[in-house]
């Protein structure tokens, strides 16, 4: 099956700086890559996703890049704010039914 | 309000005592799934359902059962719970299954299960 690795496991940034979280995957058939944000005590919530026919996608301060050749994708958050503090998970899927998640990154934005 | 609900939210039980965690969604979603979340391991998929009466194994199905008799409900059954099933469980639903392009999953609030 698919193996998704996520780094770093923890990340601290100053408010206003950028944050980057990286994931690699093993199955070249994977074609859908969502990112989820989990706030304390809540279920994960989708923040952005990308499909393999696109190299980059942006939504305001959040962007995701995908390198199919190298099998890695990254989440970029610019102009970070304290409310961006949360745990972020990447995931990969080839079928749209079975999903493989990374181990999570705990992001802390220091005011 | 559109949502995924899980019950109970917290459960402490003993080894071998059968339990069911219920999951219900009011969004008429086709796809539903169960995950467990453990420290250092992220989210791991247990089972998923592409539609009524259609279920399939995820990455970690051992020790669990599911059923999808109605579109809105997707209960998770632990026939004989063991301590290694102590975890935080999430149910999720999505408008469509497969490669339809509607793959955003909406997660419930979680059920924290402790098996003694």
PDB file of C-alpha atoms in Angstrom:
ATOM      1  CA  UNK A   1       0.000   0.000   0.000  1.00  0.00           C
ATOM      2  CA  UNK A   2       0.789   3.676   0.005  1.00  0.00           C
ATOM      3  CA  UNK A   3       3.246   5.172   2.501  1.00  0.00           C
ATOM      4  CA  UNK A   4       3.013   8.890   3.277  1.00  0.00           C
ATOM      5  CA  UNK A   5       5.784  10.559   5.244  1.00  0.00           C
ATOM      6  CA  UNK A   6       5.381  14.054   6.702  1.00  0.00           C
ATOM      7  CA  UNK A   7       7.995  16.476   8.043  1.00  0.00           C
ATOM      8  CA  UNK A   8       8.573  18.211  10.335  1.00  0.00           C
ATOM      9  CA  UNK A   9       6.544  16.795  13.211  1.00  0.00           C
ATOM     10  CA  UNK A  10       6.630  20.142  15.016  1.00  0.00           C
ATOM     11  CA  UNK A  11       7.153  23.640  13.662  1.00  0.00           C
ATOM     12  CA  UNK A  12       7.289  27.004  15.415  1.00  0.00           C
ATOM     13  CA  UNK A  13       7.255  30.271  13.495  1.00  0.00           C
ATOM     14  CA  UNK A  14       6.945  33.922  14.373  1.00  0.00           C
ATOM     15  CA  UNK A  15       3.698  35.612  13.441  1.00  0.00           C
ATOM     16  CA  UNK A  16       3.960  36.969   9.927  1.00  0.00           C
ATOM     17  CA  UNK A  17       6.601  34.464   8.809  1.00  0.00           C
ATOM     18  CA  UNK A  18       5.960  31.614   6.391  1.00  0.00           C
ATOM     19  CA  UNK A  19       5.538  27.938   7.266  1.00  0.00           C
ATOM     20  CA  UNK A  20       6.266  24.987   5.001  1.00  0.00           C
ATOM     21  CA  UNK A  21       5.265  21.377   5.625  1.00  0.00           C
ATOM     22  CA  UNK A  22       6.486  18.617   3.333  1.00  0.00           C
ATOM     23  CA  UNK A  23       5.108  15.181   2.488  1.00  0.00           C
ATOM     24  CA  UNK A  24       6.386  12.345   0.343  1.00  0.00           C
ATOM     25  CA  UNK A  25       4.406   9.410  -1.003  1.00  0.00           C
ATOM     26  CA  UNK A  26       5.426   6.048  -2.415  1.00  0.00           C
ATOM     27  CA  UNK A  27       2.634   4.979  -4.790  1.00  0.00           C
ATOM     28  CA  UNK A  28       2.937   6.583  -8.206  1.00  0.00           C
ATOM     29  CA  UNK A  29      -0.771   5.845  -8.782  1.00  0.00           C
ATOM     30  CA  UNK A  30      -1.764   8.396  -6.122  1.00  0.00           C
ATOM     31  CA  UNK A  31      -3.469  11.319  -7.797  1.00  0.00           C
ATOM     32  CA  UNK A  32      -5.309  13.240  -5.093  1.00  0.00           C
ATOM     33  CA  UNK A  33      -3.536  15.053  -2.253  1.00  0.00           C
ATOM     34  CA  UNK A  34      -5.614  16.861   0.391  1.00  0.00           C
ATOM     35  CA  UNK A  35      -4.384  18.823   3.394  1.00  0.00           C
ATOM     36  CA  UNK A  36      -6.366  18.891   6.632  1.00  0.00           C
ATOM     37  CA  UNK A  37      -6.137  21.199   9.647  1.00  0.00           C
ATOM     38  CA  UNK A  38      -7.076  19.869  13.063  1.00  0.00           C
ATOM     39  CA  UNK A  39      -7.693  22.288  15.901  1.00  0.00           C
ATOM     40  CA  UNK A  40      -7.558  21.096  19.469  1.00  0.00           C
ATOM     41  CA  UNK A  41     -10.505  18.895  20.383  1.00  0.00           C
ATOM     42  CA  UNK A  42     -11.999  18.912  16.888  1.00  0.00           C
ATOM     43  CA  UNK A  43     -12.074  16.746  13.819  1.00  0.00           C
ATOM     44  CA  UNK A  44      -9.817  17.535  10.846  1.00  0.00           C
ATOM     45  CA  UNK A  45     -11.052  20.055   8.282  1.00  0.00           C
ATOM     46  CA  UNK A  46      -9.987  20.282   4.651  1.00  0.00           C
ATOM     47  CA  UNK A  47      -8.026  23.447   3.886  1.00  0.00           C
ATOM     48  CA  UNK A  48      -6.756  22.783   0.380  1.00  0.00           C
ATOM     49  CA  UNK A  49      -6.293  19.898  -2.035  1.00  0.00           C
ATOM     50  CA  UNK A  50      -4.541  19.235  -5.316  1.00  0.00           C
ATOM     51  CA  UNK A  51      -4.853  16.671  -8.066  1.00  0.00           C
ATOM     52  CA  UNK A  52      -2.000  15.196 -10.048  1.00  0.00           C
ATOM     53  CA  UNK A  53      -2.811  17.103 -13.229  1.00  0.00           C
ATOM     54  CA  UNK A  54      -1.905  20.380 -11.484  1.00  0.00           C
ATOM     55  CA  UNK A  55       1.485  21.460 -10.161  1.00  0.00           C
ATOM     56  CA  UNK A  56       0.383  24.233  -7.816  1.00  0.00           C
ATOM     57  CA  UNK A  57      -2.801  25.559  -6.239  1.00  0.00           C
ATOM     58  CA  UNK A  58      -3.282  28.642  -4.145  1.00  0.00           C
ATOM     59  CA  UNK A  59      -6.064  29.907  -1.885  1.00  0.00           C
ATOM     60  CA  UNK A  60      -5.303  33.253  -0.252  1.00  0.00           C
ATOM     61  CA  UNK A  61      -2.419  32.635   2.219  1.00  0.00           C
ATOM     62  CA  UNK A  62      -2.301  28.895   1.605  1.00  0.00           C
ATOM     63  CA  UNK A  63      -0.685  27.120  -1.314  1.00  0.00           C
ATOM     64  CA  UNK A  64       0.152  23.549  -2.194  1.00  0.00           C
ATOM     65  CA  UNK A  65       2.792  22.385  -4.662  1.00  0.00           C
ATOM     66  CA  UNK A  66       3.119  18.927  -6.171  1.00  0.00           C
ATOM     67  CA  UNK A  67       6.144  17.294  -7.767  1.00  0.00           C
ATOM     68  CA  UNK A  68       4.947  14.014  -9.296  1.00  0.00           C
ATOM     69  CA  UNK A  69       8.383  12.991 -10.486  1.00  0.00           C
ATOM     70  CA  UNK A  70       9.877  13.243  -7.021  1.00  0.00           C
ATOM     71  CA  UNK A  71       6.631  12.089  -5.375  1.00  0.00           C
ATOM     72  CA  UNK A  72       6.406  14.935  -2.923  1.00  0.00           C
ATOM     73  CA  UNK A  73       3.993  17.725  -2.145  1.00  0.00           C
ATOM     74  CA  UNK A  74       4.178  20.669   0.217  1.00  0.00           C
ATOM     75  CA  UNK A  75       1.895  23.043   2.090  1.00  0.00           C
ATOM     76  CA  UNK A  76       2.922  26.691   2.226  1.00  0.00           C
ATOM     77  CA  UNK A  77       1.305  29.149   4.628  1.00  0.00           C
ATOM     78  CA  UNK A  78       2.344  32.775   4.238  1.00  0.00           C
ATOM     79  CA  UNK A  79       1.871  35.658   6.675  1.00  0.00           C
ATOM     80  CA  UNK A  80       1.087  33.244   9.483  1.00  0.00           C
ATOM     81  CA  UNK A  81      -1.330  34.247  12.210  1.00  0.00           C
ATOM     82  CA  UNK A  82      -1.922  32.810  15.703  1.00  0.00           C
ATOM     83  CA  UNK A  83      -5.126  31.175  14.489  1.00  0.00           C
ATOM     84  CA  UNK A  84      -3.044  29.090  12.075  1.00  0.00           C
ATOM     85  CA  UNK A  85      -1.730  27.191  15.116  1.00  0.00           C
ATOM     86  CA  UNK A  86      -3.025  23.623  14.769  1.00  0.00           C
ATOM     87  CA  UNK A  87      -2.018  20.150  13.638  1.00  0.00           C
ATOM     88  CA  UNK A  88      -1.805  19.735   9.867  1.00  0.00           C
ATOM     89  CA  UNK A  89      -2.125  16.421   8.044  1.00  0.00           C
ATOM     90  CA  UNK A  90      -1.320  15.593   4.460  1.00  0.00           C
ATOM     91  CA  UNK A  91      -2.931  12.637   2.701  1.00  0.00           C
ATOM     92  CA  UNK A  92      -2.759  10.735  -0.561  1.00  0.00           C
ATOM     93  CA  UNK A  93      -5.249   8.635  -2.496  1.00  0.00           C
ATOM     94  CA  UNK A  94      -5.312   6.865  -5.828  1.00  0.00           C
ATOM     95  CA  UNK A  95      -8.940   5.773  -5.762  1.00  0.00           C
ATOM     96  CA  UNK A  96     -10.714   8.596  -3.977  1.00  0.00           C
ATOM     97  CA  UNK A  97     -11.945   5.966  -1.509  1.00  0.00           C
ATOM     98  CA  UNK A  98      -8.889   4.752   0.359  1.00  0.00           C
ATOM     99  CA  UNK A  99      -6.800   7.478   1.996  1.00  0.00           C
ATOM    100  CA  UNK A 100      -3.351   7.393   3.534  1.00  0.00           C
ATOM    101  CA  UNK A 101      -2.483  10.182   5.959  1.00  0.00           C
ATOM    102  CA  UNK A 102       0.833  11.514   7.144  1.00  0.00           C
ATOM    103  CA  UNK A 103       1.716  11.550  10.829  1.00  0.00           C
ATOM    104  CA  UNK A 104       0.904  15.237  11.287  1.00  0.00           C
ATOM    105  CA  UNK A 105       2.733  18.504  11.925  1.00  0.00           C
ATOM    106  CA  UNK A 106       2.005  20.563  15.010  1.00  0.00           C
ATOM    107  CA  UNK A 107       2.349  24.198  13.967  1.00  0.00           C
ATOM    108  CA  UNK A 108       2.721  26.926  16.588  1.00  0.00           C
ATOM    109  CA  UNK A 109       2.591  30.571  15.517  1.00  0.00           C
ATOM    110  CA  UNK A 110       4.234  32.768  18.141  1.00  0.00           C
ATOM    111  CA  UNK A 111       2.624  36.228  18.476  1.00  0.00           C
TER     112      UNK A 111
ATOM    113  CA  UNK B   1     -26.885  22.476  10.450  1.00  0.00           C
ATOM    114  CA  UNK B   2     -24.922  20.192   8.144  1.00  0.00           C
ATOM    115  CA  UNK B   3     -22.833  17.908  10.280  1.00  0.00           C
ATOM    116  CA  UNK B   4     -21.428  14.502  11.141  1.00  0.00           C
ATOM    117  CA  UNK B   5     -22.355  13.312  14.620  1.00  0.00           C
ATOM    118  CA  UNK B   6     -20.744  10.553  16.648  1.00  0.00           C
ATOM    119  CA  UNK B   7     -21.912   8.885  19.829  1.00  0.00           C
ATOM    120  CA  UNK B   8     -20.670   8.419  22.390  1.00  0.00           C
ATOM    121  CA  UNK B   9     -17.992  11.113  22.534  1.00  0.00           C
ATOM    122  CA  UNK B  10     -16.179   9.349  25.370  1.00  0.00           C
ATOM    123  CA  UNK B  11     -16.255   5.681  26.330  1.00  0.00           C
ATOM    124  CA  UNK B  12     -14.366   3.613  28.863  1.00  0.00           C
ATOM    125  CA  UNK B  13     -14.938  -0.129  28.617  1.00  0.00           C
ATOM    126  CA  UNK B  14     -13.324  -3.441  29.470  1.00  0.00           C
ATOM    127  CA  UNK B  15     -11.665  -6.039  27.299  1.00  0.00           C
ATOM    128  CA  UNK B  16     -14.110  -8.268  25.466  1.00  0.00           C
ATOM    129  CA  UNK B  17     -17.275  -6.234  25.998  1.00  0.00           C
ATOM    130  CA  UNK B  18     -18.897  -5.584  22.627  1.00  0.00           C
ATOM    131  CA  UNK B  19     -19.501  -1.954  21.762  1.00  0.00           C
ATOM    132  CA  UNK B  20     -20.845   0.167  18.932  1.00  0.00           C
ATOM    133  CA  UNK B  21     -19.900   3.722  18.055  1.00  0.00           C
ATOM    134  CA  UNK B  22     -22.579   5.382  15.980  1.00  0.00           C
ATOM    135  CA  UNK B  23     -22.000   7.844  13.151  1.00  0.00           C
ATOM    136  CA  UNK B  24     -24.661   9.815  11.350  1.00  0.00           C
ATOM    137  CA  UNK B  25     -24.531  12.504   8.653  1.00  0.00           C
ATOM    138  CA  UNK B  26     -27.351  14.772   7.493  1.00  0.00           C
ATOM    139  CA  UNK B  27     -25.817  15.886   4.190  1.00  0.00           C
ATOM    140  CA  UNK B  28     -27.014  12.993   2.003  1.00  0.00           C
ATOM    141  CA  UNK B  29     -23.383  12.039   1.427  1.00  0.00           C
ATOM    142  CA  UNK B  30     -22.617   8.927  -0.560  1.00  0.00           C
ATOM    143  CA  UNK B  31     -19.248   8.099   1.028  1.00  0.00           C
ATOM    144  CA  UNK B  32     -18.475   7.462   4.693  1.00  0.00           C
ATOM    145  CA  UNK B  33     -15.335   6.318   6.456  1.00  0.00           C
ATOM    146  CA  UNK B  34     -13.875   5.515   9.858  1.00  0.00           C
ATOM    147  CA  UNK B  35     -10.385   6.485  11.071  1.00  0.00           C
ATOM    148  CA  UNK B  36      -8.412   6.036  14.221  1.00  0.00           C
ATOM    149  CA  UNK B  37      -5.908   8.613  15.405  1.00  0.00           C
ATOM    150  CA  UNK B  38      -2.970   7.627  17.566  1.00  0.00           C
ATOM    151  CA  UNK B  39      -0.019   9.783  18.714  1.00  0.00           C
ATOM    152  CA  UNK B  40       2.837   9.587  16.258  1.00  0.00           C
ATOM    153  CA  UNK B  41       0.807   7.551  13.769  1.00  0.00           C
ATOM    154  CA  UNK B  42      -1.554  10.146  12.371  1.00  0.00           C
ATOM    155  CA  UNK B  43      -4.913   9.080  10.985  1.00  0.00           C
ATOM    156  CA  UNK B  44      -5.345   5.530   9.782  1.00  0.00           C
ATOM    157  CA  UNK B  45      -8.357   4.383   7.824  1.00  0.00           C
ATOM    158  CA  UNK B  46     -10.301   1.450   9.264  1.00  0.00           C
ATOM    159  CA  UNK B  47     -13.212   0.941   6.845  1.00  0.00           C
ATOM    160  CA  UNK B  48     -15.021   2.964   4.237  1.00  0.00           C
ATOM    161  CA  UNK B  49     -18.337   2.774   2.447  1.00  0.00           C
ATOM    162  CA  UNK B  50     -18.966   4.001  -1.084  1.00  0.00           C
ATOM    163  CA  UNK B  51     -22.728   3.700  -0.759  1.00  0.00           C
ATOM    164  CA  UNK B  52     -25.488   1.765   0.989  1.00  0.00           C
ATOM    165  CA  UNK B  53     -24.519  -1.900   1.411  1.00  0.00           C
ATOM    166  CA  UNK B  54     -21.056  -1.255  -0.102  1.00  0.00           C
ATOM    167  CA  UNK B  55     -18.150  -1.345   2.359  1.00  0.00           C
ATOM    168  CA  UNK B  56     -14.450  -2.093   2.066  1.00  0.00           C
ATOM    169  CA  UNK B  57     -11.402  -2.442   4.260  1.00  0.00           C
ATOM    170  CA  UNK B  58      -9.040   0.411   4.908  1.00  0.00           C
ATOM    171  CA  UNK B  59      -5.497   0.104   6.173  1.00  0.00           C
ATOM    172  CA  UNK B  60      -6.261  -1.222   9.680  1.00  0.00           C
ATOM    173  CA  UNK B  61      -9.541  -3.206   9.648  1.00  0.00           C
ATOM    174  CA  UNK B  62      -8.609  -6.014  12.054  1.00  0.00           C
ATOM    175  CA  UNK B  63     -10.874  -6.173  15.098  1.00  0.00           C
ATOM    176  CA  UNK B  64     -13.548  -3.910  13.622  1.00  0.00           C
ATOM    177  CA  UNK B  65     -16.822  -4.370  11.759  1.00  0.00           C
ATOM    178  CA  UNK B  66     -19.046  -1.876   9.980  1.00  0.00           C
ATOM    179  CA  UNK B  67     -22.403  -1.838   8.278  1.00  0.00           C
ATOM    180  CA  UNK B  68     -24.160   0.607   5.951  1.00  0.00           C
ATOM    181  CA  UNK B  69     -27.828  -0.235   5.896  1.00  0.00           C
ATOM    182  CA  UNK B  70     -28.948   3.380   5.502  1.00  0.00           C
ATOM    183  CA  UNK B  71     -27.244   6.201   3.683  1.00  0.00           C
ATOM    184  CA  UNK B  72     -26.976   8.454   6.732  1.00  0.00           C
ATOM    185  CA  UNK B  73     -25.611   5.924   9.260  1.00  0.00           C
ATOM    186  CA  UNK B  74     -22.300   4.079   9.423  1.00  0.00           C
ATOM    187  CA  UNK B  75     -21.760   2.401  12.816  1.00  0.00           C
ATOM    188  CA  UNK B  76     -18.396   1.018  13.923  1.00  0.00           C
ATOM    189  CA  UNK B  77     -18.602  -2.236  15.859  1.00  0.00           C
ATOM    190  CA  UNK B  78     -15.930  -3.691  18.125  1.00  0.00           C
ATOM    191  CA  UNK B  79     -17.053  -7.254  18.816  1.00  0.00           C
ATOM    192  CA  UNK B  80     -14.340  -7.996  21.387  1.00  0.00           C
ATOM    193  CA  UNK B  81     -12.385  -4.841  22.195  1.00  0.00           C
ATOM    194  CA  UNK B  82      -8.780  -5.085  23.312  1.00  0.00           C
ATOM    195  CA  UNK B  83      -6.492  -2.491  24.946  1.00  0.00           C
ATOM    196  CA  UNK B  84      -4.685  -1.871  21.628  1.00  0.00           C
ATOM    197  CA  UNK B  85      -7.936  -0.447  20.297  1.00  0.00           C
ATOM    198  CA  UNK B  86      -7.714   2.405  22.782  1.00  0.00           C
ATOM    199  CA  UNK B  87      -7.697   5.393  20.479  1.00  0.00           C
ATOM    200  CA  UNK B  88      -9.452   8.506  19.183  1.00  0.00           C
ATOM    201  CA  UNK B  89     -11.921   7.552  16.458  1.00  0.00           C
ATOM    202  CA  UNK B  90     -13.250   9.788  13.722  1.00  0.00           C
ATOM    203  CA  UNK B  91     -16.087   9.242  11.316  1.00  0.00           C
ATOM    204  CA  UNK B  92     -16.108  11.192   8.053  1.00  0.00           C
ATOM    205  CA  UNK B  93     -18.405  11.624   5.082  1.00  0.00           C
ATOM    206  CA  UNK B  94     -17.983  12.931   1.548  1.00  0.00           C
ATOM    207  CA  UNK B  95     -20.479  13.883  -1.166  1.00  0.00           C
ATOM    208  CA  UNK B  96     -19.256  11.281  -3.630  1.00  0.00           C
ATOM    209  CA  UNK B  97     -16.948   8.300  -3.702  1.00  0.00           C
ATOM    210  CA  UNK B  98     -14.167   7.422  -6.098  1.00  0.00           C
ATOM    211  CA  UNK B  99     -12.666   9.766  -8.625  1.00  0.00           C
ATOM    212  CA  UNK B 100     -15.732  11.950  -9.044  1.00  0.00           C
ATOM    213  CA  UNK B 101     -13.863  15.045  -7.904  1.00  0.00           C
ATOM    214  CA  UNK B 102     -15.984  15.534  -4.789  1.00  0.00           C
ATOM    215  CA  UNK B 103     -13.587  14.049  -2.299  1.00  0.00           C
ATOM    216  CA  UNK B 104     -13.628  16.575   0.554  1.00  0.00           C
ATOM    217  CA  UNK B 105     -14.230  14.657   3.751  1.00  0.00           C
ATOM    218  CA  UNK B 106     -16.261  16.186   6.587  1.00  0.00           C
ATOM    219  CA  UNK B 107     -15.177  14.811   9.925  1.00  0.00           C
ATOM    220  CA  UNK B 108     -17.173  14.252  13.073  1.00  0.00           C
ATOM    221  CA  UNK B 109     -15.988  15.510  16.475  1.00  0.00           C
ATOM    222  CA  UNK B 110     -14.361  12.232  17.467  1.00  0.00           C
ATOM    223  CA  UNK B 111     -14.930   9.460  20.009  1.00  0.00           C
ATOM    224  CA  UNK B 112     -12.279   8.823  22.610  1.00  0.00           C
ATOM    225  CA  UNK B 113     -12.292   5.123  23.489  1.00  0.00           C
ATOM    226  CA  UNK B 114     -10.391   3.544  26.355  1.00  0.00           C
ATOM    227  CA  UNK B 115     -10.305  -0.243  26.662  1.00  0.00           C
ATOM    228  CA  UNK B 116      -9.088  -1.497  30.040  1.00  0.00           C
TER     229      UNK B 116
END
